[in-house]
PDB file of C-alpha atoms in Angstrom:
ATOM      1  CA  UNK K  19     -16.432 -29.600  -8.199  1.00 91.00           C
ATOM      2  CA  UNK K  20     -13.122 -30.488  -9.777  1.00 94.00           C
ATOM      3  CA  UNK K  21      -9.731 -28.913 -10.323  1.00 95.00           C
ATOM      4  CA  UNK K  22      -6.807 -29.412 -12.655  1.00 95.00           C
ATOM      5  CA  UNK K  23      -3.483 -29.212 -10.834  1.00 95.00           C
ATOM      6  CA  UNK K  24       0.111 -29.306 -11.960  1.00 95.00           C
ATOM      7  CA  UNK K  25       2.559 -31.483 -10.067  1.00 94.00           C
ATOM      8  CA  UNK K  26       5.775 -33.264 -11.000  1.00 90.00           C
ATOM      9  CA  UNK K  27       5.667 -31.808 -14.509  1.00 93.00           C
ATOM     10  CA  UNK K  28       2.247 -33.334 -15.264  1.00 95.00           C
ATOM     11  CA  UNK K  29      -1.359 -32.180 -15.022  1.00 95.00           C
ATOM     12  CA  UNK K  30      -4.016 -34.084 -13.052  1.00 96.00           C
ATOM     13  CA  UNK K  31      -7.796 -33.693 -12.907  1.00 96.00           C
ATOM     14  CA  UNK K  32      -8.892 -34.213  -9.289  1.00 96.00           C
ATOM     15  CA  UNK K  33     -12.078 -34.099  -7.242  1.00 95.00           C
ATOM     16  CA  UNK K  34     -12.635 -34.570  -3.516  1.00 95.00           C
ATOM     17  CA  UNK K  35     -12.236 -38.197  -2.490  1.00 94.00           C
ATOM     18  CA  UNK K  36     -10.106 -39.187  -5.494  1.00 94.00           C
ATOM     19  CA  UNK K  37      -7.017 -41.352  -5.060  1.00 97.00           C
ATOM     20  CA  UNK K  38      -4.257 -40.173  -7.399  1.00 96.00           C
ATOM     21  CA  UNK K  39      -0.836 -41.674  -8.126  1.00 96.00           C
ATOM     22  CA  UNK K  40       1.817 -38.927  -8.352  1.00 96.00           C
ATOM     23  CA  UNK K  41       5.482 -39.352  -9.070  1.00 95.00           C
ATOM     24  CA  UNK K  42       7.470 -39.728  -5.856  1.00 95.00           C
ATOM     25  CA  UNK K  43       6.807 -36.813  -3.451  1.00 94.00           C
ATOM     26  CA  UNK K  44       8.941 -35.898  -0.438  1.00 94.00           C
ATOM     27  CA  UNK K  45       6.279 -36.492   2.226  1.00 94.00           C
ATOM     28  CA  UNK K  46       5.806 -39.189   4.825  1.00 95.00           C
ATOM     29  CA  UNK K  47       2.791 -41.493   4.919  1.00 95.00           C
ATOM     30  CA  UNK K  48      -0.157 -39.964   6.766  1.00 94.00           C
ATOM     31  CA  UNK K  49       1.062 -36.373   6.279  1.00 95.00           C
ATOM     32  CA  UNK K  50      -0.922 -33.647   4.526  1.00 96.00           C
ATOM     33  CA  UNK K  51       0.164 -32.331   1.123  1.00 96.00           C
ATOM     34  CA  UNK K  52      -0.907 -29.009  -0.413  1.00 96.00           C
ATOM     35  CA  UNK K  53      -0.871 -28.310  -4.148  1.00 95.00           C
ATOM     36  CA  UNK K  54      -0.794 -24.569  -4.913  1.00 94.00           C
ATOM     37  CA  UNK K  55      -0.370 -24.810  -8.684  1.00 94.00           C
ATOM     38  CA  UNK K  56      -4.040 -25.008  -9.671  1.00 94.00           C
ATOM     39  CA  UNK K  57      -4.616 -24.380 -13.370  1.00 95.00           C
ATOM     40  CA  UNK K  58      -8.419 -24.617 -13.499  1.00 94.00           C
ATOM     41  CA  UNK K  59     -11.316 -24.866 -11.029  1.00 95.00           C
ATOM     42  CA  UNK K  60     -14.886 -25.788 -11.959  1.00 93.00           C
ATOM     43  CA  UNK K  61     -17.522 -25.230  -9.269  1.00 89.00           C
ATOM     44  CA  UNK K  62     -21.273 -25.570  -9.974  1.00 88.00           C
ATOM     45  CA  UNK K  63     -20.883 -24.683 -13.650  1.00 86.00           C
ATOM     46  CA  UNK K  64     -18.558 -21.729 -13.010  1.00 91.00           C
ATOM     47  CA  UNK K  65     -15.082 -22.218 -14.422  1.00 92.00           C
ATOM     48  CA  UNK K  66     -12.023 -20.252 -13.285  1.00 91.00           C
ATOM     49  CA  UNK K  67      -8.959 -20.495 -15.492  1.00 93.00           C
ATOM     50  CA  UNK K  68      -5.617 -19.252 -14.215  1.00 90.00           C
ATOM     51  CA  UNK K  69      -2.968 -17.261 -15.978  1.00 92.00           C
ATOM     52  CA  UNK K  70      -0.949 -19.488 -15.418  1.00 91.00           C
ATOM     53  CA  UNK K  71      -2.431 -20.438 -12.001  1.00 94.00           C
ATOM     54  CA  UNK K  72      -5.671 -19.551 -10.205  1.00 93.00           C
ATOM     55  CA  UNK K  73      -4.961 -17.277  -7.216  1.00 92.00           C
ATOM     56  CA  UNK K  74      -6.270 -18.197  -3.786  1.00 91.00           C
ATOM     57  CA  UNK K  75      -7.055 -21.825  -4.619  1.00 93.00           C
ATOM     58  CA  UNK K  76      -5.383 -24.813  -2.990  1.00 95.00           C
ATOM     59  CA  UNK K  77      -5.900 -28.549  -3.281  1.00 95.00           C
ATOM     60  CA  UNK K  78      -5.214 -30.531  -0.125  1.00 96.00           C
ATOM     61  CA  UNK K  79      -4.488 -34.217   0.103  1.00 96.00           C
ATOM     62  CA  UNK K  80      -3.244 -36.919   2.435  1.00 97.00           C
ATOM     63  CA  UNK K  81      -0.373 -39.262   1.567  1.00 97.00           C
ATOM     64  CA  UNK K  82      -1.697 -42.820   1.714  1.00 97.00           C
ATOM     65  CA  UNK K  83       1.398 -44.785   0.697  1.00 97.00           C
ATOM     66  CA  UNK K  84       4.577 -44.950  -1.368  1.00 97.00           C
ATOM     67  CA  UNK K  85       5.430 -47.720  -3.780  1.00 97.00           C
ATOM     68  CA  UNK K  86       6.818 -48.793  -7.118  1.00 97.00           C
ATOM     69  CA  UNK K  87       4.910 -49.282 -10.353  1.00 96.00           C
ATOM     70  CA  UNK K  88       4.801 -52.293 -12.622  1.00 97.00           C
ATOM     71  CA  UNK K  89       8.134 -53.344 -14.123  1.00 97.00           C
ATOM     72  CA  UNK K  90       8.851 -52.347 -17.703  1.00 97.00           C
ATOM     73  CA  UNK K  91      11.596 -53.810 -19.855  1.00 98.00           C
ATOM     74  CA  UNK K  92      13.946 -51.524 -21.790  1.00 98.00           C
ATOM     75  CA  UNK K  93      15.489 -53.573 -24.597  1.00 98.00           C
ATOM     76  CA  UNK K  94      18.034 -52.117 -27.026  1.00 98.00           C
ATOM     77  CA  UNK K  95      19.160 -54.041 -30.078  1.00 98.00           C
ATOM     78  CA  UNK K  96      21.104 -53.426 -33.254  1.00 98.00           C
ATOM     79  CA  UNK K  97      20.506 -56.133 -35.834  1.00 97.00           C
ATOM     80  CA  UNK K  98      23.470 -58.041 -37.285  1.00 97.00           C
ATOM     81  CA  UNK K  99      25.893 -56.362 -34.846  1.00 97.00           C
ATOM     82  CA  UNK K 100      25.468 -58.677 -31.816  1.00 97.00           C
ATOM     83  CA  UNK K 101      24.415 -55.680 -29.673  1.00 98.00           C
ATOM     84  CA  UNK K 102      21.703 -56.430 -27.100  1.00 98.00           C
ATOM     85  CA  UNK K 103      21.026 -54.663 -23.782  1.00 98.00           C
ATOM     86  CA  UNK K 104      18.173 -55.580 -21.458  1.00 98.00           C
ATOM     87  CA  UNK K 105      17.272 -53.392 -18.495  1.00 98.00           C
ATOM     88  CA  UNK K 106      14.259 -53.284 -16.176  1.00 98.00           C
ATOM     89  CA  UNK K 107      12.718 -50.235 -14.497  1.00 98.00           C
ATOM     90  CA  UNK K 108      10.073 -49.669 -11.800  1.00 98.00           C
ATOM     91  CA  UNK K 109       8.878 -46.075 -11.442  1.00 96.00           C
ATOM     92  CA  UNK K 110       8.387 -44.933  -7.815  1.00 97.00           C
ATOM     93  CA  UNK K 111       5.049 -43.296  -6.985  1.00 97.00           C
ATOM     94  CA  UNK K 112       3.156 -41.670  -4.123  1.00 97.00           C
ATOM     95  CA  UNK K 113      -0.503 -42.530  -3.589  1.00 97.00           C
ATOM     96  CA  UNK K 114      -2.443 -39.433  -2.451  1.00 97.00           C
ATOM     97  CA  UNK K 115      -6.087 -39.149  -1.414  1.00 97.00           C
ATOM     98  CA  UNK K 116      -7.550 -35.706  -2.222  1.00 96.00           C
ATOM     99  CA  UNK K 117      -9.286 -34.357   0.892  1.00 96.00           C
ATOM    100  CA  UNK K 118     -10.449 -30.939  -0.280  1.00 94.00           C
ATOM    101  CA  UNK K 119     -10.376 -28.121  -2.795  1.00 93.00           C
ATOM    102  CA  UNK K 120     -10.118 -24.757  -1.043  1.00 92.00           C
ATOM    103  CA  UNK K 121     -11.242 -21.721  -3.045  1.00 88.00           C
ATOM    104  CA  UNK K 122     -11.223 -18.049  -2.092  1.00 78.00           C
ATOM    105  CA  UNK K 123     -15.060 -18.062  -1.907  1.00 71.00           C
ATOM    106  CA  UNK K 124     -15.035 -20.985   0.541  1.00 67.00           C
ATOM    107  CA  UNK K 125     -12.465 -19.188   2.709  1.00 63.00           C
ATOM    108  CA  UNK K 126     -14.663 -16.072   2.814  1.00 66.00           C
ATOM    109  CA  UNK K 127     -17.717 -18.174   3.750  1.00 68.00           C
ATOM    110  CA  UNK K 128     -15.788 -19.918   6.523  1.00 66.00           C
ATOM    111  CA  UNK K 129     -14.521 -16.597   7.886  1.00 67.00           C
ATOM    112  CA  UNK K 130     -18.018 -15.061   7.897  1.00 69.00           C
ATOM    113  CA  UNK K 131     -19.418 -18.185   9.554  1.00 69.00           C
ATOM    114  CA  UNK K 132     -16.832 -17.864  12.343  1.00 68.00           C
ATOM    115  CA  UNK K 133     -17.736 -14.190  12.859  1.00 69.00           C
ATOM    116  CA  UNK K 134     -21.450 -14.957  13.125  1.00 68.00           C
ATOM    117  CA  UNK K 135     -20.861 -17.761  15.636  1.00 66.00           C
ATOM    118  CA  UNK K 136     -18.725 -15.436  17.779  1.00 64.00           C
ATOM    119  CA  UNK K 137     -21.452 -12.792  17.733  1.00 63.00           C
ATOM    120  CA  UNK K 138     -24.072 -15.345  18.729  1.00 59.00           C
ATOM    121  CA  UNK K 139     -21.926 -16.568  21.630  1.00 63.00           C
ATOM    122  CA  UNK K 140     -21.293 -13.034  22.930  1.00 57.00           C
TER     123      UNK K 140
END
């Protein structure tokens, strides 16, 4: 089972257990993050495509850490004009571990399982 989600202006293909590097998110380390903008879900050969997003589907993850990416050099130059500018940049990121993909079918199964356990207990 996999899903394609939209976050930070980009699209990511994720499955359960994946570790994904997103652009900096406003969440503390160890906290849960929910992505509601799911574009596509593929489960056991069945594909659901949203218009623009699939309703009732959420992708949950856990923030592992924050950090900065590898340094890149931005160098501007105009030949024969003695114009040179050198600047470095490190893009901040958030490392997220995907814990689950919740679909509407899974929610219905979980709800019916709770009802049957309550009936058995009673």
